[in-house]
Coordinates of N, CA and C in Angstrom, one line a residue:
Chain A
X13 N -37.2 30.4 49.8 CA -37.4 29.8 48.5 C -36.1 29.1 48.0
X14 N -36.2 28.5 46.9 CA -35.1 27.8 46.3 C -34.1 28.8 45.8
X15 N -32.8 28.4 45.9 CA -31.8 29.3 45.3 C -30.6 28.4 44.9
X16 N -29.8 28.9 44.0 CA -28.5 28.3 43.6 C -27.4 29.3 43.6
X17 N -26.3 28.9 44.2 CA -25.2 29.8 44.3 C -24.0 29.2 43.6
X18 N -23.5 29.9 42.6 CA -22.3 29.5 41.8 C -21.2 30.4 42.1
X19 N -20.0 29.9 41.9 CA -18.8 30.7 42.1 C -18.8 31.8 40.9
X20 N -18.2 32.9 41.3 CA -18.2 34.0 40.4 C -17.0 33.8 39.4
X21 N -17.3 34.1 38.1 CA -16.2 33.9 37.1 C -15.7 35.3 36.7
X22 N -14.9 35.3 35.7 CA -14.6 34.2 34.8 C -13.5 33.3 35.5
X23 N -13.6 32.0 35.2 CA -12.6 31.1 35.5 C -11.7 30.9 34.3
X24 N -10.4 31.2 34.4 CA -9.4 31.2 33.3 C -8.4 30.1 33.6
X25 N -8.3 29.2 32.6 CA -7.4 28.0 32.7 C -6.6 27.8 31.5
X26 N -5.5 27.1 31.6 CA -4.8 26.6 30.4 C -5.3 25.3 30.0
X27 N -5.2 25.0 28.7 CA -5.6 23.7 28.2 C -5.0 22.6 29.1
X28 N -5.8 21.5 29.3 CA -5.4 20.3 30.0 C -5.4 20.5 31.6
X29 N -5.8 21.7 32.0 CA -5.9 21.9 33.5 C -7.1 21.2 34.0
X30 N -7.1 21.1 35.4 CA -8.3 20.5 36.0 C -9.3 21.6 36.3
X31 N -10.6 21.3 36.1 CA -11.6 22.3 36.3 C -12.5 21.9 37.5
X32 N -12.8 22.9 38.4 CA -13.9 22.7 39.3 C -14.7 24.0 39.3
X33 N -16.0 23.9 39.1 CA -16.9 25.0 39.3 C -17.9 24.7 40.4
X34 N -17.8 25.5 41.5 CA -18.6 25.2 42.7 C -20.1 25.6 42.5
X35 N -21.0 24.7 43.0 CA -22.4 25.0 43.0 C -23.0 24.5 44.3
X36 N -23.7 25.4 45.1 CA -24.4 25.0 46.3 C -25.8 25.4 46.1
X37 N -26.7 24.8 46.8 CA -28.2 25.1 46.6 C -28.9 25.1 47.9
X38 N -30.0 25.8 47.9 CA -31.0 25.8 49.0 C -32.3 25.3 48.4
X39 N -32.9 24.3 49.0 CA -34.2 23.8 48.6 C -35.0 23.2 49.7
X40 N -36.3 23.3 49.6 CA -37.1 22.8 50.7 C -37.4 21.3 50.6
X41 N -37.4 20.7 49.4 CA -37.7 19.4 49.2 C -36.5 18.5 48.7
X42 N -36.7 17.7 47.8 CA -35.7 16.8 47.2 C -35.5 17.1 45.7
X43 N -34.7 18.1 45.5 CA -34.6 18.6 44.1 C -33.9 17.7 43.1
X44 N -34.1 17.9 41.9 CA -33.3 17.4 40.8 C -32.3 18.5 40.5
X45 N -31.0 18.1 40.2 CA -30.0 19.1 39.9 C -29.4 18.9 38.5
X46 N -29.1 20.0 37.9 CA -28.6 20.0 36.5 C -27.4 21.0 36.3
X47 N -26.6 20.6 35.3 CA -25.6 21.6 34.8 C -26.0 21.8 33.3
X48 N -26.2 23.0 32.9 CA -26.4 23.4 31.5 C -25.1 24.2 31.1
X49 N -24.8 24.1 29.8 CA -23.7 24.9 29.2 C -24.3 25.7 28.1
X50 N -23.8 26.9 28.0 CA -24.1 27.8 26.9 C -22.9 28.3 26.1
X51 N -22.7 27.8 24.9 CA -21.6 28.3 24.1 C -21.9 29.6 23.5
X52 N -20.9 30.4 23.1 CA -21.2 31.7 22.5 C -22.2 31.7 21.4
X53 N -23.2 32.5 21.4 CA -24.2 32.7 20.3 C -25.2 31.5 20.3
X54 N -25.2 30.7 21.3 CA -26.2 29.6 21.2 C -27.1 29.6 22.4
X55 N -28.1 28.6 22.4 CA -28.9 28.4 23.6 C -28.3 27.5 24.6
X56 N -29.0 27.3 25.7 CA -28.4 26.4 26.7 C -28.6 24.9 26.2
X57 N -27.7 24.1 26.7 CA -27.9 22.6 26.5 C -27.5 21.9 27.7
X58 N -28.2 20.8 28.0 CA -28.0 20.0 29.2 C -26.6 19.4 29.1
X59 N -25.8 19.5 30.1 CA -24.5 18.9 30.2 C -24.7 17.6 31.0
X60 N -25.3 17.6 32.2 CA -25.5 16.4 33.0 C -26.6 16.7 34.0
X61 N -27.1 15.7 34.7 CA -28.1 15.9 35.7 C -28.0 14.7 36.7
X62 N -28.6 15.0 37.9 CA -28.7 14.0 38.9 C -30.0 14.2 39.6
X63 N -30.7 13.1 39.9 CA -32.1 13.3 40.4 C -32.2 12.8 41.9
X64 N -31.2 12.2 42.5 CA -31.3 11.9 43.9 C -29.9 11.9 44.5
X65 N -29.9 11.9 45.8 CA -28.7 12.0 46.6 C -27.7 10.9 46.2
X66 N -26.4 11.3 46.1 CA -25.3 10.4 45.8 C -25.2 10.0 44.3
X67 N -26.2 10.4 43.5 CA -26.1 10.2 42.1 C -25.0 10.9 41.5
X68 N -24.3 10.4 40.5 CA -23.2 11.1 39.8 C -23.7 11.2 38.4
X69 N -23.7 12.5 37.9 CA -24.0 12.7 36.5 C -22.7 12.9 35.8
X70 N -22.6 12.4 34.5 CA -21.4 12.6 33.7 C -21.7 12.7 32.3
X71 N -20.9 13.4 31.5 CA -21.0 13.6 30.1 C -19.8 14.3 29.6
X72 N -19.3 13.9 28.5 CA -18.2 14.6 27.8 C -17.0 14.8 28.7
X73 N -16.8 14.0 29.7 CA -15.6 14.1 30.6 C -15.9 15.0 31.8
X74 N -17.1 15.6 31.8 CA -17.5 16.4 33.0 C -18.3 15.4 34.0
X75 N -18.1 15.7 35.3 CA -18.8 15.0 36.3 C -19.3 15.9 37.4
X76 N -20.4 15.5 38.0 CA -20.9 16.2 39.2 C -21.7 15.2 40.1
X77 N -21.5 15.3 41.4 CA -22.1 14.3 42.3 C -23.1 15.1 43.2
X78 N -24.3 14.6 43.4 CA -25.3 15.2 44.2 C -25.0 14.9 45.6
X79 N -24.6 15.9 46.4 CA -24.2 15.8 47.8 C -25.3 16.4 48.7
X80 N -26.1 15.6 49.2 CA -27.2 16.2 50.0 C -26.7 16.8 51.4
X81 N -25.7 16.1 51.9 CA -25.2 16.6 53.2 C -24.5 17.9 53.2
X82 N -23.9 18.3 52.0 CA -23.3 19.6 51.8 C -24.1 20.5 50.9
X83 N -25.3 20.0 50.5 CA -26.1 20.7 49.5 C -25.3 21.3 48.3
X84 N -24.5 20.4 47.7 CA -23.6 20.8 46.6 C -23.7 19.9 45.4
X85 N -23.3 20.5 44.3 CA -23.3 19.8 43.0 C -22.2 20.4 42.2
X86 N -21.0 20.2 42.6 CA -19.8 20.8 42.0 C -19.5 20.1 40.6
X87 N -19.2 20.9 39.6 CA -18.8 20.4 38.3 C -17.3 20.3 38.2
X88 N -16.9 19.1 37.7 CA -15.4 18.8 37.5 C -15.1 18.2 36.2
X89 N -13.9 18.6 35.7 CA -13.4 17.9 34.5 C -11.9 17.8 34.7
X90 N -11.4 16.6 34.3 CA -9.9 16.4 34.6 C -9.0 17.1 33.7
X91 N -9.4 17.4 32.4 CA -8.5 18.0 31.5 C -9.3 18.9 30.5
X92 N -9.3 20.2 30.7 CA -10.2 21.0 29.8 C -9.5 21.3 28.5
X93 N -10.4 21.6 27.5 CA -10.0 21.9 26.2 C -10.4 23.3 25.8
X94 N -9.8 23.9 24.8 CA -10.2 25.3 24.4 C -11.7 25.3 24.1
X95 N -12.2 24.2 23.5 CA -13.6 24.1 23.1 C -14.6 24.0 24.2
X96 N -14.1 23.9 25.5 CA -14.9 23.9 26.7 C -15.3 25.3 27.1
X97 N -14.7 26.3 26.5 CA -14.9 27.7 26.8 C -16.4 28.0 26.6
X98 N -17.1 28.4 27.6 CA -18.5 28.6 27.6 C -19.0 29.2 28.9
X99 N -20.3 29.4 29.1 CA -20.9 29.7 30.4 C -21.6 28.5 30.9
X100 N -21.4 28.2 32.2 CA -21.9 27.0 32.8 C -23.0 27.4 33.8
X101 N -24.2 26.9 33.7 CA -25.2 27.2 34.7 C -25.6 26.0 35.5
X102 N -25.6 26.1 36.8 CA -26.1 25.1 37.7 C -27.6 25.4 37.9
X103 N -28.4 24.4 38.0 CA -29.9 24.6 38.2 C -30.5 23.5 39.0
X104 N -31.6 23.9 39.6 CA -32.4 22.8 40.4 C -33.8 23.0 40.1
X105 N -34.5 21.8 40.2 CA -36.0 21.8 40.1 C -36.5 21.2 41.4
X106 N -37.4 21.9 42.1 CA -37.8 21.5 43.4 C -39.3 21.5 43.6
X107 N -39.9 22.7 43.6 CA -41.3 22.8 44.0 C -42.1 23.0 42.7
X108 N -43.3 22.4 42.7 CA -44.2 22.6 41.6 C -44.9 23.9 41.7
X109 N -45.2 24.5 40.6 CA -45.9 25.9 40.6 C -46.9 25.9 39.5
X110 N -47.8 26.8 39.6 CA -48.8 27.1 38.6 C -49.8 26.0 38.5
X111 N -50.7 26.1 37.5 CA -51.7 25.1 37.2 C -51.1 23.8 36.8
X112 N -51.4 22.8 37.5 CA -50.8 21.5 37.2 C -49.5 21.2 38.0
X113 N -49.0 22.2 38.7 CA -47.8 21.9 39.5 C -46.5 21.7 38.6
X114 N -46.2 22.7 37.8 CA -45.0 22.6 36.9 C -43.8 22.8 37.7
X115 N -42.8 22.0 37.5 CA -41.5 22.2 38.1 C -40.6 23.0 37.2
X116 N -40.3 24.2 37.7 CA -39.5 25.1 36.8 C -38.1 25.2 37.4
X117 N -37.1 25.1 36.6 CA -35.7 25.2 37.1 C -35.4 26.6 37.6
X118 N -34.7 26.6 38.8 CA -34.0 27.8 39.3 C -32.6 27.8 38.8
X119 N -32.1 28.8 38.1 CA -30.8 28.8 37.6 C -29.9 29.6 38.5
X120 N -28.6 29.2 38.6 CA -27.6 30.0 39.2 C -27.2 31.2 38.2
X121 N -26.3 32.0 38.7 CA -25.9 33.2 37.9 C -25.1 32.9 36.7
X122 N -24.5 31.7 36.6 CA -23.7 31.3 35.5 C -22.2 31.6 35.8
X123 N -21.3 30.7 35.4 CA -19.9 30.9 35.5 C -19.2 30.8 34.2
X124 N -18.5 31.8 33.8 CA -17.9 31.8 32.5 C -16.5 31.1 32.6
X125 N -16.3 30.2 31.7 CA -15.0 29.5 31.7 C -14.3 29.9 30.4
X126 N -13.0 30.3 30.6 CA -12.1 30.7 29.4 C -10.9 29.7 29.5
X127 N -10.7 29.0 28.4 CA -9.6 28.1 28.3 C -8.6 28.6 27.3
X128 N -7.4 28.8 27.7 CA -6.3 29.2 26.7 C -5.5 28.1 26.2
X129 N -5.1 28.2 25.0 CA -4.2 27.1 24.4 C -2.9 27.0 25.2
Chain B
X22 N -34.8 13.1 16.5 CA -34.7 14.6 16.4 C -34.8 15.2 17.8
X23 N -33.7 15.7 18.2 CA -33.7 16.3 19.6 C -33.5 17.8 19.5
X24 N -34.1 18.4 18.5 CA -33.8 19.8 18.2 C -35.0 20.7 18.5
X25 N -34.8 21.9 19.0 CA -35.8 22.9 19.1 C -35.3 24.0 18.2
X26 N -36.2 24.4 17.2 CA -35.8 25.4 16.3 C -36.6 26.7 16.6
X27 N -35.9 27.8 16.3 CA -36.5 29.1 16.5 C -36.3 30.0 15.3
X28 N -37.3 30.8 15.0 CA -37.2 31.8 13.9 C -37.8 33.0 14.3
X29 N -37.3 34.2 13.9 CA -36.0 34.3 13.2 C -34.8 34.3 14.1
X30 N -33.6 34.2 13.6 CA -32.4 34.3 14.5 C -32.2 35.6 15.0
X31 N -32.4 36.6 14.2 CA -32.3 38.0 14.6 C -33.5 38.8 14.2
X32 N -33.9 39.8 15.0 CA -35.0 40.6 14.7 C -34.8 42.0 15.2
X33 N -34.9 43.0 14.4 CA -34.9 44.4 14.7 C -36.3 45.0 14.5
X34 N -36.8 45.6 15.5 CA -38.2 46.2 15.4 C -38.3 47.5 16.1
X35 N -39.1 48.4 15.5 CA -39.4 49.6 16.2 C -40.4 49.5 17.2
X36 N -40.6 50.5 18.0 CA -41.5 50.4 19.2 C -43.0 50.3 18.8
X37 N -43.3 50.7 17.5 CA -44.7 50.6 17.1 C -45.0 49.3 16.3
X38 N -44.0 48.5 16.0 CA -44.2 47.3 15.2 C -44.9 46.2 15.9
X39 N -45.4 45.3 15.1 CA -45.9 44.0 15.7 C -45.1 42.9 15.0
X40 N -44.6 42.0 15.7 CA -43.9 40.9 15.2 C -44.1 39.7 16.0
X41 N -43.7 38.5 15.5 CA -43.9 37.2 16.2 C -42.6 36.4 16.2
X42 N -42.3 35.8 17.3 CA -41.3 34.8 17.3 C -41.9 33.4 17.3
X43 N -41.2 32.5 16.6 CA -41.7 31.1 16.5 C -40.8 30.1 17.0
X44 N -41.3 29.0 17.5 CA -40.5 27.9 18.1 C -41.2 26.6 17.7
X45 N -40.4 25.6 17.4 CA -41.0 24.3 17.0 C -40.1 23.2 17.6
X46 N -40.8 22.1 18.0 CA -40.1 20.9 18.4 C -40.9 19.7 18.0
X47 N -40.2 18.6 17.6 CA -40.8 17.4 17.1 C -40.4 16.2 18.0
X48 N -40.2 16.5 19.3 CA -39.8 15.4 20.2 C -40.9 14.8 21.0
X49 N -42.1 15.3 20.7 CA -43.3 14.8 21.4 C -43.4 15.4 22.9
X50 N -42.6 16.5 23.1 CA -42.6 17.1 24.4 C -43.9 17.8 24.7
X51 N -44.4 17.7 25.9 CA -45.7 18.3 26.3 C -45.6 19.6 27.0
X52 N -44.4 20.0 27.3 CA -44.2 21.3 28.0 C -43.3 22.2 27.2
X53 N -43.7 23.5 27.1 CA -42.9 24.4 26.3 C -42.8 25.7 27.1
X54 N -41.7 26.4 26.9 CA -41.3 27.6 27.7 C -40.8 28.7 26.9
X55 N -41.0 29.9 27.3 CA -40.3 31.1 26.8 C -39.5 31.7 27.9
X56 N -38.2 32.0 27.6 CA -37.3 32.7 28.5 C -36.8 34.0 27.8
X57 N -36.4 34.9 28.7 CA -35.7 36.1 28.2 C -34.3 36.1 28.9
X58 N -33.3 36.3 28.1 CA -31.9 36.3 28.6 C -31.2 37.6 28.3
X59 N -30.8 38.3 29.3 CA -29.9 39.5 29.0 C -28.5 39.0 29.1
X60 N -27.6 39.9 28.6 CA -26.2 39.5 28.5 C -25.6 39.2 29.8
X61 N -24.9 38.1 29.9 CA -24.1 37.7 31.1 C -25.1 37.4 32.3
X62 N -26.3 37.0 32.0 CA -27.3 36.7 33.0 C -27.9 35.3 32.7
X63 N -28.5 34.7 33.8 CA -29.2 33.4 33.5 C -30.5 33.7 32.8
X64 N -31.1 32.7 32.2 CA -32.5 32.9 31.6 C -33.5 33.3 32.6
X65 N -34.4 34.2 32.3 CA -35.6 34.5 33.1 C -36.8 33.9 32.5
X66 N -37.5 33.1 33.3 CA -38.8 32.5 32.8 C -39.8 33.6 32.5
X67 N -40.5 33.4 31.4 CA -41.6 34.3 31.0 C -42.9 33.5 31.1
X68 N -43.0 32.4 30.3 CA -44.3 31.6 30.2 C -44.0 30.1 30.2
X69 N -45.0 29.4 30.7 CA -44.9 27.9 30.6 C -46.2 27.4 30.0
X70 N -46.1 26.6 29.0 CA -47.3 25.8 28.5 C -47.1 24.4 28.9
X71 N -48.2 23.8 29.4 CA -48.2 22.4 29.7 C -49.4 21.8 29.0
X72 N -49.2 20.8 28.2 CA -50.3 20.2 27.4 C -51.1 21.3 26.7
X73 N -50.4 22.2 26.1 CA -51.0 23.3 25.3 C -51.8 24.3 26.0
X74 N -51.8 24.2 27.4 CA -52.5 25.2 28.2 C -51.4 26.1 28.9
X75 N -51.7 27.4 29.0 CA -50.8 28.3 29.8 C -50.8 27.9 31.2
X76 N -49.7 27.5 31.8 CA -49.6 27.1 33.1 C -49.0 28.2 34.0
X77 N -48.0 28.9 33.5 CA -47.4 30.0 34.3 C -47.2 31.2 33.4
X78 N -47.5 32.3 34.0 CA -47.2 33.6 33.4 C -46.5 34.4 34.5
X79 N -45.2 34.7 34.3 CA -44.4 35.3 35.3 C -44.6 36.8 35.3
X80 N -45.9 37.2 35.4 CA -46.2 38.7 35.4 C -45.6 39.4 34.3
X81 N -45.6 38.9 33.1 CA -45.0 39.5 32.0 C -45.9 40.6 31.4
X82 N -45.4 41.7 31.0 CA -46.2 42.8 30.5 C -47.0 42.3 29.3
X83 N -48.2 42.9 29.1 CA -49.1 42.4 28.1 C -48.6 42.7 26.6
X84 N -47.6 43.4 26.5 CA -47.0 43.6 25.2 C -46.4 42.3 24.6
X85 N -46.2 41.4 25.5 CA -45.8 40.0 25.1 C -47.0 39.1 25.2
X86 N -47.3 38.4 24.1 CA -48.5 37.6 24.1 C -48.1 36.2 23.6
X87 N -48.2 35.2 24.4 CA -47.8 33.8 24.0 C -49.0 33.1 23.3
X88 N -48.7 32.1 22.5 CA -49.7 31.3 21.9 C -49.1 29.9 21.6
X89 N -49.9 28.9 21.9 CA -49.5 27.5 21.6 C -50.5 26.9 20.7
X90 N -50.4 27.0 19.4 CA -51.4 26.5 18.5 C -51.6 25.0 18.5
X91 N -50.5 24.2 18.8 CA -50.5 22.8 18.9 C -49.3 22.3 19.7
X92 N -49.2 21.1 20.0 CA -48.2 20.6 20.9 C -46.8 20.7 20.4
X93 N -46.6 21.1 19.1 CA -45.3 21.2 18.5 C -44.8 22.7 18.4
X94 N -45.8 23.6 18.4 CA -45.5 25.0 18.1 C -45.8 25.9 19.3
X95 N -44.9 26.9 19.4 CA -45.1 28.0 20.4 C -44.7 29.3 19.7
X96 N -45.6 30.3 19.9 CA -45.3 31.6 19.3 C -45.3 32.6 20.5
X97 N -44.6 33.7 20.2 CA -44.6 34.8 21.1 C -44.8 36.1 20.3
X98 N -46.0 36.7 20.5 CA -46.4 37.9 19.7 C -45.9 39.1 20.5
X99 N -45.3 40.0 19.7 CA -44.7 41.2 20.3 C -45.4 42.4 19.7
X100 N -45.7 43.4 20.6 CA -46.4 44.6 20.2 C -46.0 45.8 21.1
X101 N -45.6 46.9 20.5 CA -45.3 48.1 21.3 C -44.2 47.8 22.3
X102 N -43.2 47.2 21.9 CA -42.1 46.9 22.8 C -41.3 48.2 23.2
X103 N -40.5 48.0 24.2 CA -39.6 49.1 24.7 C -38.2 48.7 24.4
X104 N -37.3 49.7 24.4 CA -35.9 49.4 24.2 C -35.3 48.4 25.2
X105 N -35.8 48.4 26.4 CA -35.3 47.5 27.5 C -35.7 46.1 27.2
X106 N -36.6 45.9 26.3 CA -37.0 44.5 25.9 C -36.0 43.8 25.0
X107 N -35.0 44.6 24.6 CA -34.0 44.0 23.7 C -33.2 42.9 24.5
X108 N -33.1 41.7 24.0 CA -32.6 40.6 24.7 C -32.5 39.4 23.8
X109 N -32.0 38.3 24.3 CA -32.1 37.0 23.6 C -33.3 36.3 24.1
X110 N -34.2 35.9 23.2 CA -35.4 35.2 23.7 C -35.3 33.7 23.3
X111 N -35.3 32.9 24.4 CA -35.1 31.4 24.2 C -36.4 30.7 24.4
X112 N -36.6 29.7 23.6 CA -37.7 28.8 23.7 C -37.1 27.4 24.2
X113 N -37.8 26.7 25.0 CA -37.4 25.4 25.5 C -38.5 24.5 25.6
X114 N -38.2 23.2 25.6 CA -39.3 22.2 25.7 C -38.8 21.1 26.6
X115 N -39.7 20.3 27.2 CA -39.4 19.2 28.0 C -40.5 18.1 27.9
X116 N -40.1 16.9 28.3 CA -41.1 15.8 28.2 C -42.4 16.1 28.9
X117 N -42.2 16.7 30.1 CA -43.3 17.1 30.9 C -42.8 18.1 31.9
X118 N -43.5 18.4 33.0 CA -43.0 19.4 33.9 C -42.7 18.8 35.3
X119 N -42.4 17.5 35.3 CA -41.9 16.9 36.5 C -40.5 17.4 36.8
X120 N -40.0 17.3 38.1 CA -38.8 17.9 38.5 C -37.6 17.2 37.8
X121 N -37.7 16.0 37.4 CA -36.5 15.3 36.8 C -36.3 15.5 35.3
X122 N -37.2 16.2 34.7 CA -37.1 16.4 33.2 C -36.2 17.6 32.9
X123 N -35.2 17.3 32.1 CA -34.4 18.4 31.6 C -35.1 19.2 30.5
X124 N -34.6 20.4 30.3 CA -35.2 21.2 29.2 C -34.2 21.2 28.0
X125 N -34.8 21.2 26.8 CA -34.1 21.3 25.6 C -34.3 22.8 25.0
X126 N -33.3 23.5 24.8 CA -33.4 24.9 24.4 C -33.1 25.0 22.9
X127 N -33.8 26.0 22.3 CA -33.5 26.4 21.0 C -32.3 27.4 21.0
X128 N -31.8 27.8 19.8 CA -30.7 28.7 19.7 C -31.0 30.2 20.1
X129 N -32.3 30.5 20.1 CA -32.7 31.8 20.5 C -33.0 32.8 19.4
X130 N -33.7 33.8 19.6 CA -33.9 35.0 18.7 C -33.3 36.2 19.4
X131 N -32.3 36.8 18.7 CA -31.7 38.0 19.2 C -32.6 39.2 18.8
X132 N -33.3 39.8 19.8 CA -34.2 40.9 19.5 C -33.6 42.2 19.9
X133 N -33.7 43.2 19.0 CA -33.3 44.6 19.2 C -34.5 45.5 19.0
X134 N -34.8 46.3 20.0 CA -35.9 47.2 19.8 C -35.4 48.6 19.7
X135 N -35.7 49.3 18.6 CA -35.1 50.6 18.4 C -36.1 51.7 18.6

């Protein structure tokens, strides 16, 4: 079945450091890939997505490229801020399920990012 | 308006109580979801509604009962819960259930069962 593997956290960085959070996936078809972020006390929100191979998703200085050959979707940011401290979830949608074939995201375990001033 | 709202924000209930969680969106989305999230874990899918019909029930105990009165509203009725049901309950919506559609999440209801 589908699965998403994320690097274990927490990732602790100083402000303005470079960020990479690794994400690899296993899927039988051609999945869409997502990064969601969850700030403390809030729900998840979409950070970026890519729907086909070699697509690059970007938002708020974060980027991730859909690499089919390495089945990866690593999240990067050139200079993190304290306000980026949150939990980041990599997710994929691949196979339809249930009545009507709903595509339900499979989430990774989440990676906590802590940024110090 | 790209917001999903949930009420209440916090709920404390005894094991014999009956309560309901509410979720609303006005984005015209045709799919709505309930998730349960425990601390430091990813969300776990509970139910999916597509075009107001229950599409997926992830073998959730019957003490949780979902309802979709119309395309904008989603309820989760709670009855005779257990302490292990204490968690953050997240509602989400999406344009549809195709693989490329992202989900929009509400802020959640923090449920404590005593």
